Short mmCIF file of C-alpha atoms and ligand atoms in Angstrom, two decimals:
data_model
loop_
_atom_site.label_atom_id
_atom_site.label_comp_id
_atom_site.label_asym_id
_atom_site.label_seq_id
_atom_site.Cartn_x
_atom_site.Cartn_y
_atom_site.Cartn_z
CA MET A 30 21.96 -36.52 -30.49
CA ASP A 31 19.84 -34.25 -28.27
CA LYS A 32 19.87 -30.66 -29.37
CA ALA A 33 18.80 -27.82 -27.08
CA ILE A 34 15.70 -25.98 -28.21
CA LEU A 35 16.60 -22.48 -29.26
CA PHE A 36 14.24 -19.73 -28.19
CA ARG A 37 14.47 -16.12 -29.38
CA GLU A 38 17.38 -14.35 -27.76
CA GLU A 39 15.04 -11.47 -26.78
CA ILE A 40 13.39 -13.66 -24.17
CA GLU A 41 16.60 -14.91 -22.58
CA ASP A 42 16.80 -12.13 -19.98
CA LEU A 43 13.06 -11.73 -19.46
CA LYS A 44 11.85 -12.55 -15.97
CA ILE A 45 8.69 -14.56 -15.45
CA TYR A 46 6.01 -12.20 -14.11
CA GLU A 47 5.68 -12.57 -10.36
CA PRO A 48 2.07 -11.81 -9.40
CA GLY A 49 0.85 -11.12 -5.86
CA ARG A 50 0.67 -14.46 -3.98
CA PRO A 51 -2.77 -16.08 -4.39
CA ILE A 52 -4.90 -16.43 -1.23
CA SER A 53 -5.38 -20.21 -1.61
CA GLU A 54 -1.62 -20.80 -1.86
CA VAL A 55 -0.85 -18.74 1.26
CA LYS A 56 -3.66 -20.45 3.20
CA SER A 57 -2.28 -23.88 2.48
CA GLU A 58 1.41 -22.97 2.96
CA PHE A 59 0.91 -21.38 6.38
CA ARG A 60 -2.15 -23.42 7.40
CA LEU A 61 -4.22 -20.29 7.85
CA GLU A 62 -8.00 -20.06 7.93
CA GLU A 63 -8.14 -16.41 6.97
CA VAL A 64 -5.90 -14.65 4.52
CA ILE A 65 -6.30 -11.14 3.11
CA LYS A 66 -4.79 -10.01 -0.15
CA LEU A 67 -3.70 -6.41 -0.44
CA ALA A 68 -1.10 -7.09 -3.09
CA SER A 69 -2.53 -6.61 -6.57
CA ASN A 70 -4.52 -3.38 -6.41
CA GLU A 71 -7.76 -5.22 -6.97
CA CYS A 72 -11.12 -3.94 -5.83
CA PRO A 73 -11.83 -5.47 -2.38
CA TYR A 74 -15.54 -5.73 -3.24
CA PRO A 75 -17.20 -8.23 -5.61
CA PRO A 76 -18.60 -7.31 -9.04
CA PHE A 77 -21.84 -5.29 -8.91
CA PRO A 78 -24.89 -7.46 -7.99
CA GLU A 79 -26.59 -6.84 -11.37
CA THR A 80 -23.37 -7.83 -13.13
CA ILE A 81 -23.25 -11.13 -11.28
CA GLU A 82 -26.88 -11.86 -12.17
CA ALA A 83 -26.29 -11.11 -15.84
CA ILE A 84 -23.25 -13.40 -16.01
CA LYS A 85 -25.18 -16.26 -14.41
CA GLU A 86 -27.78 -16.04 -17.15
CA ASP A 87 -25.29 -15.70 -19.97
CA ILE A 88 -23.19 -18.74 -19.12
CA SER A 89 -25.70 -21.04 -20.83
CA GLU A 90 -24.59 -19.57 -24.16
CA ALA A 91 -20.94 -20.43 -23.66
CA ASN A 92 -21.10 -22.98 -26.47
CA ARG A 93 -20.75 -20.00 -28.87
CA TYR A 94 -17.64 -17.93 -29.50
CA PRO A 95 -17.80 -14.44 -28.06
CA ASP A 96 -18.47 -11.41 -30.26
CA ASN A 97 -15.10 -10.80 -31.91
CA GLY A 98 -15.81 -7.08 -32.33
CA CYS A 99 -17.27 -6.47 -28.83
CA PHE A 100 -20.10 -4.63 -30.61
CA VAL A 101 -22.47 -4.07 -27.67
CA LEU A 102 -19.73 -3.11 -25.25
CA LYS A 103 -18.16 -0.68 -27.70
CA GLU A 104 -21.53 1.02 -28.27
CA LYS A 105 -21.93 1.43 -24.52
CA LEU A 106 -18.35 2.59 -24.00
CA ALA A 107 -18.62 5.09 -26.85
CA GLU A 108 -21.63 6.63 -25.15
CA HIS A 109 -19.97 6.54 -21.72
CA LEU A 110 -16.79 8.23 -22.95
CA ASN A 111 -18.30 10.40 -25.67
CA VAL A 112 -16.07 8.92 -28.38
CA LYS A 113 -16.77 6.93 -31.57
CA THR A 114 -16.70 3.12 -31.61
CA GLN A 115 -14.02 3.26 -34.32
CA ASN A 116 -11.73 4.80 -31.71
CA LEU A 117 -12.01 1.86 -29.32
CA VAL A 118 -10.23 -1.44 -28.90
CA VAL A 119 -11.08 -4.00 -26.21
CA GLY A 120 -8.54 -6.38 -24.72
CA ASN A 121 -8.13 -9.30 -22.37
CA GLY A 122 -7.16 -6.80 -19.69
CA SER A 123 -5.45 -3.53 -20.56
CA SER A 124 -2.18 -5.51 -20.28
CA GLU A 125 -3.10 -7.28 -23.49
CA ILE A 126 -3.51 -3.95 -25.26
CA LEU A 127 -0.10 -2.85 -24.00
CA ARG A 128 1.38 -6.00 -25.50
CA LEU A 129 -0.50 -5.53 -28.78
CA ILE A 130 0.82 -1.98 -29.09
CA ALA A 131 4.37 -3.24 -28.65
CA LEU A 132 3.72 -6.00 -31.18
CA ALA A 133 2.36 -3.56 -33.72
CA ALA A 134 4.91 -0.79 -33.19
CA LEU A 135 8.30 -2.06 -32.04
CA LYS A 136 10.99 -3.67 -34.10
CA PRO A 137 14.45 -4.70 -32.80
CA GLY A 138 16.52 -1.67 -31.84
CA ASP A 139 13.54 0.67 -31.42
CA GLU A 140 13.53 2.54 -28.14
CA ALA A 141 10.82 2.98 -25.52
CA ILE A 142 10.99 5.63 -22.81
CA ILE A 143 9.75 4.18 -19.56
CA PRO A 144 9.28 5.81 -16.15
CA HIS A 145 11.01 3.91 -13.36
CA PRO A 146 9.75 2.40 -11.17
CA SER A 147 6.42 1.90 -12.85
CA PHE A 148 4.22 -0.90 -14.17
CA ILE A 149 6.45 -3.90 -14.73
CA VAL A 150 4.80 -4.85 -18.04
CA TYR A 151 6.29 -1.84 -19.96
CA PRO A 152 9.92 -3.04 -19.95
CA THR A 153 8.87 -6.66 -20.47
CA ILE A 154 6.92 -6.09 -23.67
CA THR A 155 9.59 -3.71 -24.97
CA LYS A 156 12.34 -6.30 -24.52
CA LEU A 157 10.11 -9.04 -25.89
CA MET A 158 10.03 -7.23 -29.21
CA GLY A 159 13.79 -6.65 -29.20
CA GLY A 160 13.22 -3.02 -28.26
CA VAL A 161 15.50 -1.03 -25.99
CA GLU A 162 14.24 0.25 -22.65
CA ARG A 163 15.23 3.81 -21.76
CA LYS A 164 14.45 4.12 -18.05
CA VAL A 165 13.74 7.55 -16.66
CA PRO A 166 13.84 7.57 -12.86
CA LEU A 167 10.94 9.14 -10.99
CA GLU A 168 11.71 12.37 -9.18
CA ASN A 169 10.27 12.57 -5.71
CA TYR A 170 8.07 9.57 -6.64
CA ARG A 171 6.65 11.39 -9.68
CA HIS A 172 7.18 11.14 -13.45
CA SER A 173 9.86 13.48 -14.69
CA LEU A 174 8.25 14.51 -17.96
CA ASN A 175 11.04 16.95 -18.80
CA GLU A 176 13.67 14.27 -18.43
CA MET A 177 11.53 11.97 -20.57
CA LEU A 178 11.51 14.62 -23.30
CA ASN A 179 15.31 14.89 -23.04
CA ARG A 180 15.65 11.18 -23.70
CA ILE A 181 13.85 11.28 -27.05
CA ASN A 182 15.99 10.48 -30.09
CA ASP A 183 15.53 9.18 -33.64
CA LYS A 184 14.97 5.65 -32.40
CA THR A 185 12.25 6.49 -29.89
CA LYS A 186 9.00 4.75 -30.85
CA ILE A 187 6.92 4.66 -27.66
CA ILE A 188 6.67 6.66 -24.44
CA PHE A 189 4.84 5.02 -21.56
CA LEU A 190 3.10 7.28 -19.06
CA CYS A 191 1.42 5.77 -16.03
CA ASN A 192 -1.07 8.13 -14.41
CA PRO A 193 -1.61 7.48 -11.50
CA ASN A 194 1.70 5.69 -11.38
CA ASN A 195 1.93 2.17 -10.07
CA PRO A 196 3.59 1.66 -7.48
CA THR A 197 3.70 5.23 -6.15
CA GLY A 198 0.08 6.38 -6.66
CA THR A 199 1.34 9.79 -7.80
CA ILE A 200 0.05 11.75 -10.79
CA PHE A 201 1.42 14.24 -13.25
CA TYR A 202 -0.61 17.36 -13.95
CA LYS A 203 -2.44 18.82 -16.96
CA SER A 204 0.00 21.70 -17.29
CA GLU A 205 2.99 19.34 -17.28
CA VAL A 206 1.62 16.92 -19.84
CA GLU A 207 0.35 19.62 -22.19
CA ASN A 208 3.84 21.04 -22.42
CA PHE A 209 5.16 17.49 -22.90
CA LEU A 210 2.75 16.66 -25.74
CA ASP A 211 3.49 19.92 -27.51
CA LYS A 212 7.19 19.12 -27.54
CA ALA A 213 7.16 15.37 -28.23
CA PRO A 214 7.44 14.51 -31.96
CA ARG A 215 4.11 13.35 -33.39
CA ASN A 216 5.51 10.12 -34.79
CA ILE A 217 6.11 8.75 -31.28
CA LEU A 218 3.27 6.82 -29.64
CA VAL A 219 2.42 8.27 -26.25
CA ILE A 220 0.58 5.81 -24.02
CA PHE A 221 -1.49 7.17 -21.15
CA ASP A 222 -2.02 4.16 -18.88
CA GLU A 223 -4.98 5.25 -16.75
CA ALA A 224 -5.77 1.96 -15.00
CA TYR A 225 -6.67 3.88 -11.80
CA PHE A 226 -8.48 6.78 -13.51
CA GLU A 227 -11.75 6.37 -11.58
CA TYR A 228 -10.07 6.80 -8.17
CA VAL A 229 -8.44 10.18 -8.81
CA ASN A 230 -9.58 13.28 -6.89
CA ASP A 231 -6.97 15.91 -7.72
CA ASN A 232 -8.42 18.44 -10.18
CA ARG A 233 -5.01 18.95 -11.77
CA TYR A 234 -5.31 15.41 -13.16
CA PRO A 235 -5.41 15.27 -16.97
CA ASN A 236 -8.00 13.06 -18.65
CA GLY A 237 -6.02 11.50 -21.52
CA ILE A 238 -9.11 11.41 -23.74
CA ASP A 239 -9.08 15.22 -23.91
CA TYR A 240 -5.85 15.08 -25.94
CA LEU A 241 -6.97 12.59 -28.57
CA LYS A 242 -8.39 15.23 -30.87
CA ASN A 243 -5.20 17.26 -31.18
CA PHE A 244 -2.65 14.50 -30.71
CA LYS A 245 -3.16 11.54 -33.05
CA ASN A 246 -0.16 9.82 -31.45
CA VAL A 247 -1.88 9.39 -28.06
CA ILE A 248 -3.50 6.19 -26.85
CA VAL A 249 -5.37 6.01 -23.55
CA LEU A 250 -5.76 2.72 -21.67
CA ARG A 251 -8.34 1.95 -19.00
CA THR A 252 -9.52 -1.20 -17.29
CA PHE A 253 -12.46 -2.91 -15.62
CA SER A 254 -10.03 -4.69 -13.26
CA LYS A 255 -9.93 -2.00 -10.60
CA ILE A 256 -12.97 0.01 -9.47
CA TYR A 257 -15.41 -2.22 -11.40
CA GLY A 258 -14.13 -5.31 -9.57
CA LEU A 259 -13.74 -7.48 -12.68
CA ALA A 260 -10.02 -8.36 -12.49
CA GLY A 261 -10.77 -12.08 -12.65
CA LEU A 262 -12.63 -11.76 -15.95
CA ARG A 263 -9.82 -9.84 -17.69
CA ILE A 264 -11.13 -6.89 -19.64
CA GLY A 265 -9.71 -3.47 -20.46
CA TYR A 266 -9.88 -1.03 -23.36
CA GLY A 267 -7.95 1.51 -25.36
CA ILE A 268 -9.06 4.78 -26.96
CA ALA A 269 -7.06 6.29 -29.83
CA SER A 270 -7.14 7.58 -33.39
CA LYS A 271 -8.65 5.27 -35.99
CA LYS A 272 -5.19 4.62 -37.42
CA ILE A 273 -3.75 3.40 -34.12
CA ILE A 274 -6.81 1.26 -33.44
CA GLU A 275 -6.54 -0.36 -36.88
CA ALA A 276 -2.87 -1.23 -36.31
CA ILE A 277 -3.74 -2.86 -32.98
CA GLU A 278 -6.67 -4.72 -34.56
CA LYS A 279 -4.32 -6.27 -37.13
CA VAL A 280 -2.25 -8.00 -34.44
CA ARG A 281 -5.10 -8.89 -32.09
CA GLU A 282 -6.07 -12.55 -31.64
CA PRO A 283 -9.62 -13.28 -32.77
CA PHE A 284 -12.07 -13.69 -29.86
CA ASN A 285 -9.55 -12.26 -27.38
CA VAL A 286 -12.24 -11.07 -24.94
CA ASN A 287 -14.51 -13.75 -23.51
CA MET A 288 -18.29 -13.36 -23.57
CA LEU A 289 -18.75 -13.11 -19.80
CA ALA A 290 -16.20 -10.31 -19.58
CA GLN A 291 -17.90 -8.39 -22.40
CA LEU A 292 -21.29 -8.72 -20.77
CA ALA A 293 -19.99 -7.91 -17.28
CA ALA A 294 -18.30 -4.75 -18.51
CA THR A 295 -21.39 -3.65 -20.48
CA VAL A 296 -23.71 -4.13 -17.51
CA SER A 297 -21.29 -2.54 -15.03
CA LEU A 298 -21.15 0.69 -17.04
CA GLU A 299 -24.83 1.23 -16.16
CA TYR A 300 -24.09 1.60 -12.45
CA LYS A 301 -22.32 4.93 -12.07
CA ASP A 302 -23.56 5.31 -8.46
CA GLU A 303 -21.85 2.08 -7.51
CA VAL A 304 -18.57 3.37 -8.94
CA GLU A 305 -18.97 6.53 -6.83
CA ARG A 306 -19.72 4.42 -3.74
CA ARG A 307 -16.57 2.37 -4.22
CA LYS A 308 -14.54 5.49 -4.74
CA LYS A 309 -15.92 6.81 -1.45
CA PHE A 310 -15.00 3.56 0.35
CA ASN A 311 -11.52 3.87 -1.08
CA GLU A 312 -11.27 7.44 0.23
CA GLU A 313 -12.41 6.34 3.69
CA GLY A 314 -9.88 3.50 3.71
CA LYS A 315 -7.19 5.91 2.61
CA THR A 316 -8.03 8.37 5.40
CA TYR A 317 -7.93 5.59 8.01
CA LEU A 318 -4.60 4.25 6.78
CA TYR A 319 -3.04 7.73 6.57
CA GLN A 320 -4.10 8.40 10.17
CA GLN A 321 -2.64 5.10 11.31
CA PHE A 322 0.64 5.67 9.46
CA GLU A 323 0.91 9.14 10.93
CA SER A 324 0.29 7.93 14.44
CA LEU A 325 2.87 5.17 13.91
CA GLY A 326 5.35 7.71 12.61
CA LEU A 327 5.56 6.09 9.18
CA GLU A 328 6.20 7.95 5.96
CA TYR A 329 3.90 7.22 3.04
CA VAL A 330 3.46 8.59 -0.45
CA PRO A 331 0.07 10.37 -0.77
CA THR A 332 -1.89 8.44 -3.37
CA GLU A 333 -4.51 9.15 -6.05
CA ALA A 334 -5.18 5.43 -6.54
CA ASN A 335 -6.34 2.41 -4.51
CA PHE A 336 -2.91 1.53 -3.13
CA ILE A 337 -0.31 3.21 -0.94
CA LEU A 338 3.47 3.01 -0.90
CA VAL A 339 4.72 3.13 2.70
CA ASP A 340 8.28 3.39 3.93
CA LEU A 341 8.75 1.14 6.96
CA LYS A 342 12.49 1.83 7.20
CA ARG A 343 12.81 -1.93 7.48
CA ASP A 344 13.79 -4.60 4.96
CA SER A 345 10.82 -4.86 2.62
CA ARG A 346 11.24 -8.58 1.85
CA LYS A 347 11.37 -9.39 5.56
CA THR A 348 8.23 -7.34 6.22
CA PHE A 349 6.49 -9.06 3.32
CA GLU A 350 7.40 -12.52 4.64
CA ASP A 351 6.49 -11.69 8.23
CA LEU A 352 3.10 -10.34 7.18
CA LEU A 353 2.51 -13.38 4.99
CA LYS A 354 2.80 -15.65 8.01
CA LEU A 355 -0.01 -13.63 9.60
CA GLY A 356 -2.17 -14.11 6.52
CA ILE A 357 -1.60 -10.66 5.05
CA ILE A 358 -0.35 -10.47 1.47
CA VAL A 359 1.24 -7.18 0.37
CA ARG A 360 3.84 -6.26 -2.28
CA PRO A 361 7.45 -5.95 -1.15
CA GLY A 362 8.98 -2.69 -2.38
CA ASP A 363 12.28 -4.31 -3.42
CA ILE A 364 10.74 -5.43 -6.72
CA PHE A 365 10.46 -1.73 -7.53
CA GLY A 366 13.83 -0.77 -6.07
CA TYR A 367 12.31 0.55 -2.81
CA ASN A 368 14.05 -1.73 -0.35
CA THR A 369 12.37 -0.46 2.80
CA HIS A 370 8.85 0.12 1.43
CA ILE A 371 5.80 -2.00 0.89
CA ARG A 372 2.89 -1.30 -1.44
CA LEU A 373 -0.48 -2.19 -0.07
CA THR A 374 -3.88 -2.09 -1.71
CA ILE A 375 -6.57 -0.22 0.23
CA GLY A 376 -8.94 -2.96 1.41
CA THR A 377 -12.25 -3.17 3.25
CA PRO A 378 -12.35 -1.53 6.72
CA SER A 379 -11.73 -4.89 8.42
CA GLU A 380 -8.86 -5.74 6.06
CA ASN A 381 -7.25 -2.36 6.67
CA LYS A 382 -7.54 -2.87 10.42
CA LYS A 383 -6.08 -6.36 10.21
CA PHE A 384 -3.19 -5.00 8.16
CA ILE A 385 -2.41 -2.27 10.72
CA GLU A 386 -2.52 -4.78 13.58
CA GLY A 387 -0.26 -7.12 11.63
CA LEU A 388 2.13 -4.30 10.86
CA GLN A 389 2.37 -3.38 14.54
CA ARG A 390 3.16 -6.99 15.37
CA VAL A 391 5.81 -7.60 12.75
CA ALA A 392 7.47 -4.20 12.72
CA GLY A 393 6.98 -3.51 16.42
CA CYS A 394 5.80 0.02 15.71
CA ARG A 395 3.63 1.76 18.27
CA SER A 396 1.44 4.81 18.13
CA GLN A 397 3.32 7.97 18.88
CA VAL A 398 2.38 9.69 22.10
CA THR A 399 2.76 13.41 22.23
CA SER A 400 5.20 14.22 25.03
CA ARG A 401 4.44 16.69 27.81
CA THR A 402 6.43 19.38 26.08
CA GLY A 403 4.12 18.99 23.11
CA VAL A 404 6.90 17.66 20.90
CA SER A 405 6.21 14.33 19.23
CA PRO A 406 8.70 11.58 20.08
CA VAL A 407 10.82 10.52 17.09
CA LYS A 408 9.21 7.97 14.74
CA LYS A 409 10.72 4.64 15.59
CA PHE A 410 10.50 0.89 15.43
CA GLN A 411 11.25 -0.96 18.63
C1 PLP B 4 -0.64 0.74 -14.23
C2 PLP B 4 -1.35 -0.50 -14.62
N1 PLP B 4 -1.71 -0.67 -15.89
C3 PLP B 4 -2.36 -1.77 -16.29
C4 PLP B 4 -2.68 -2.76 -15.39
C5 PLP B 4 -3.32 -4.00 -15.90
O1 PLP B 4 -4.62 -4.04 -15.78
P1 PLP B 4 -5.48 -5.18 -16.49
O2 PLP B 4 -6.00 -6.03 -15.39
O3 PLP B 4 -6.53 -4.42 -17.22
O4 PLP B 4 -4.59 -5.95 -17.43
C6 PLP B 4 -2.34 -2.63 -14.05
C7 PLP B 4 -2.66 -3.69 -13.10
O5 PLP B 4 -2.30 -3.72 -11.97
C8 PLP B 4 -1.64 -1.47 -13.66
O6 PLP B 4 -1.25 -1.28 -12.40
#
């Protein structure tokens, strides 16, 4: 007799991760020559030229396993961040480190406090471990750190903080988080997910690393997937007390970070000017898109990252599908509970222009003309 395979009940309600649609798939589905992807907050530019050269040379050694301890990269990162190598862990993307933290820390019934909406991985890994998700809604698109404090109880094990927050691009400030850390019990892990750290301009932005000395319960996560343009290689890292790092190391797979990723990250850290250049391009793209949204009468959430949440006052799924047919991939806001928004990654100048033209076509929005009385006509879609 056939018996159904029984999987753990924790995974029954988990949803399969839905990534941004790949370019090749959209090209073939809609028979398009040119498709742009502004859906996954990737860097629109390739890895640094020196990084590409180094990888080409290194590939001939792929018959060997990678360095399990990421020795060279950790030395370089330690210097770059002014921390000790014993305070570093490297992962197959920072997503892997998030998962390893959950694996090391959560047992069934433990609670995690999670901002909502935020990075989709936090609730997934919590539920995977049989943990309980305590969602704290954003207030005016920002983390409500006070409300997060109010939700702490004896079962709280982890608090996820996403700064800048994905999908809103908003940040919380030094003053807010210092008060938060002072009040949060020290046996709760506080995760600062700083995937977009390098893009931030606001001087009220807290650098999570500054709190590691006084708060042994803090772990900071960063990635090479964004400004360094290495998303396809999968590499990110965590910085924390030796105790936290050791716990994560115990549950880490051997050889989790491939050799090309390790080398690419190590080489890329040399090129600080290139990081600055890409940040500047991002700022220019942001300024262009803000101007366009303003002239189209569209509301957007000012961002500190490389993506923008825009309210089109129009069904987000429909906008997503209409743009897809024009070869423009964005993220529909409904997956985050924003049913009339889309989230778009800031692209190259030509990608940003193509997006705005596409938006005007699908949403029928036109630039606002100031009327003779000097009063702007109402923002509208036709
Ligand atoms: C907030 C946040 N954290 C982590 C990640 C994952 O980055 P990685 O590619 O390093 O796994 C992302 C990716 O989009 C993100 O938005």
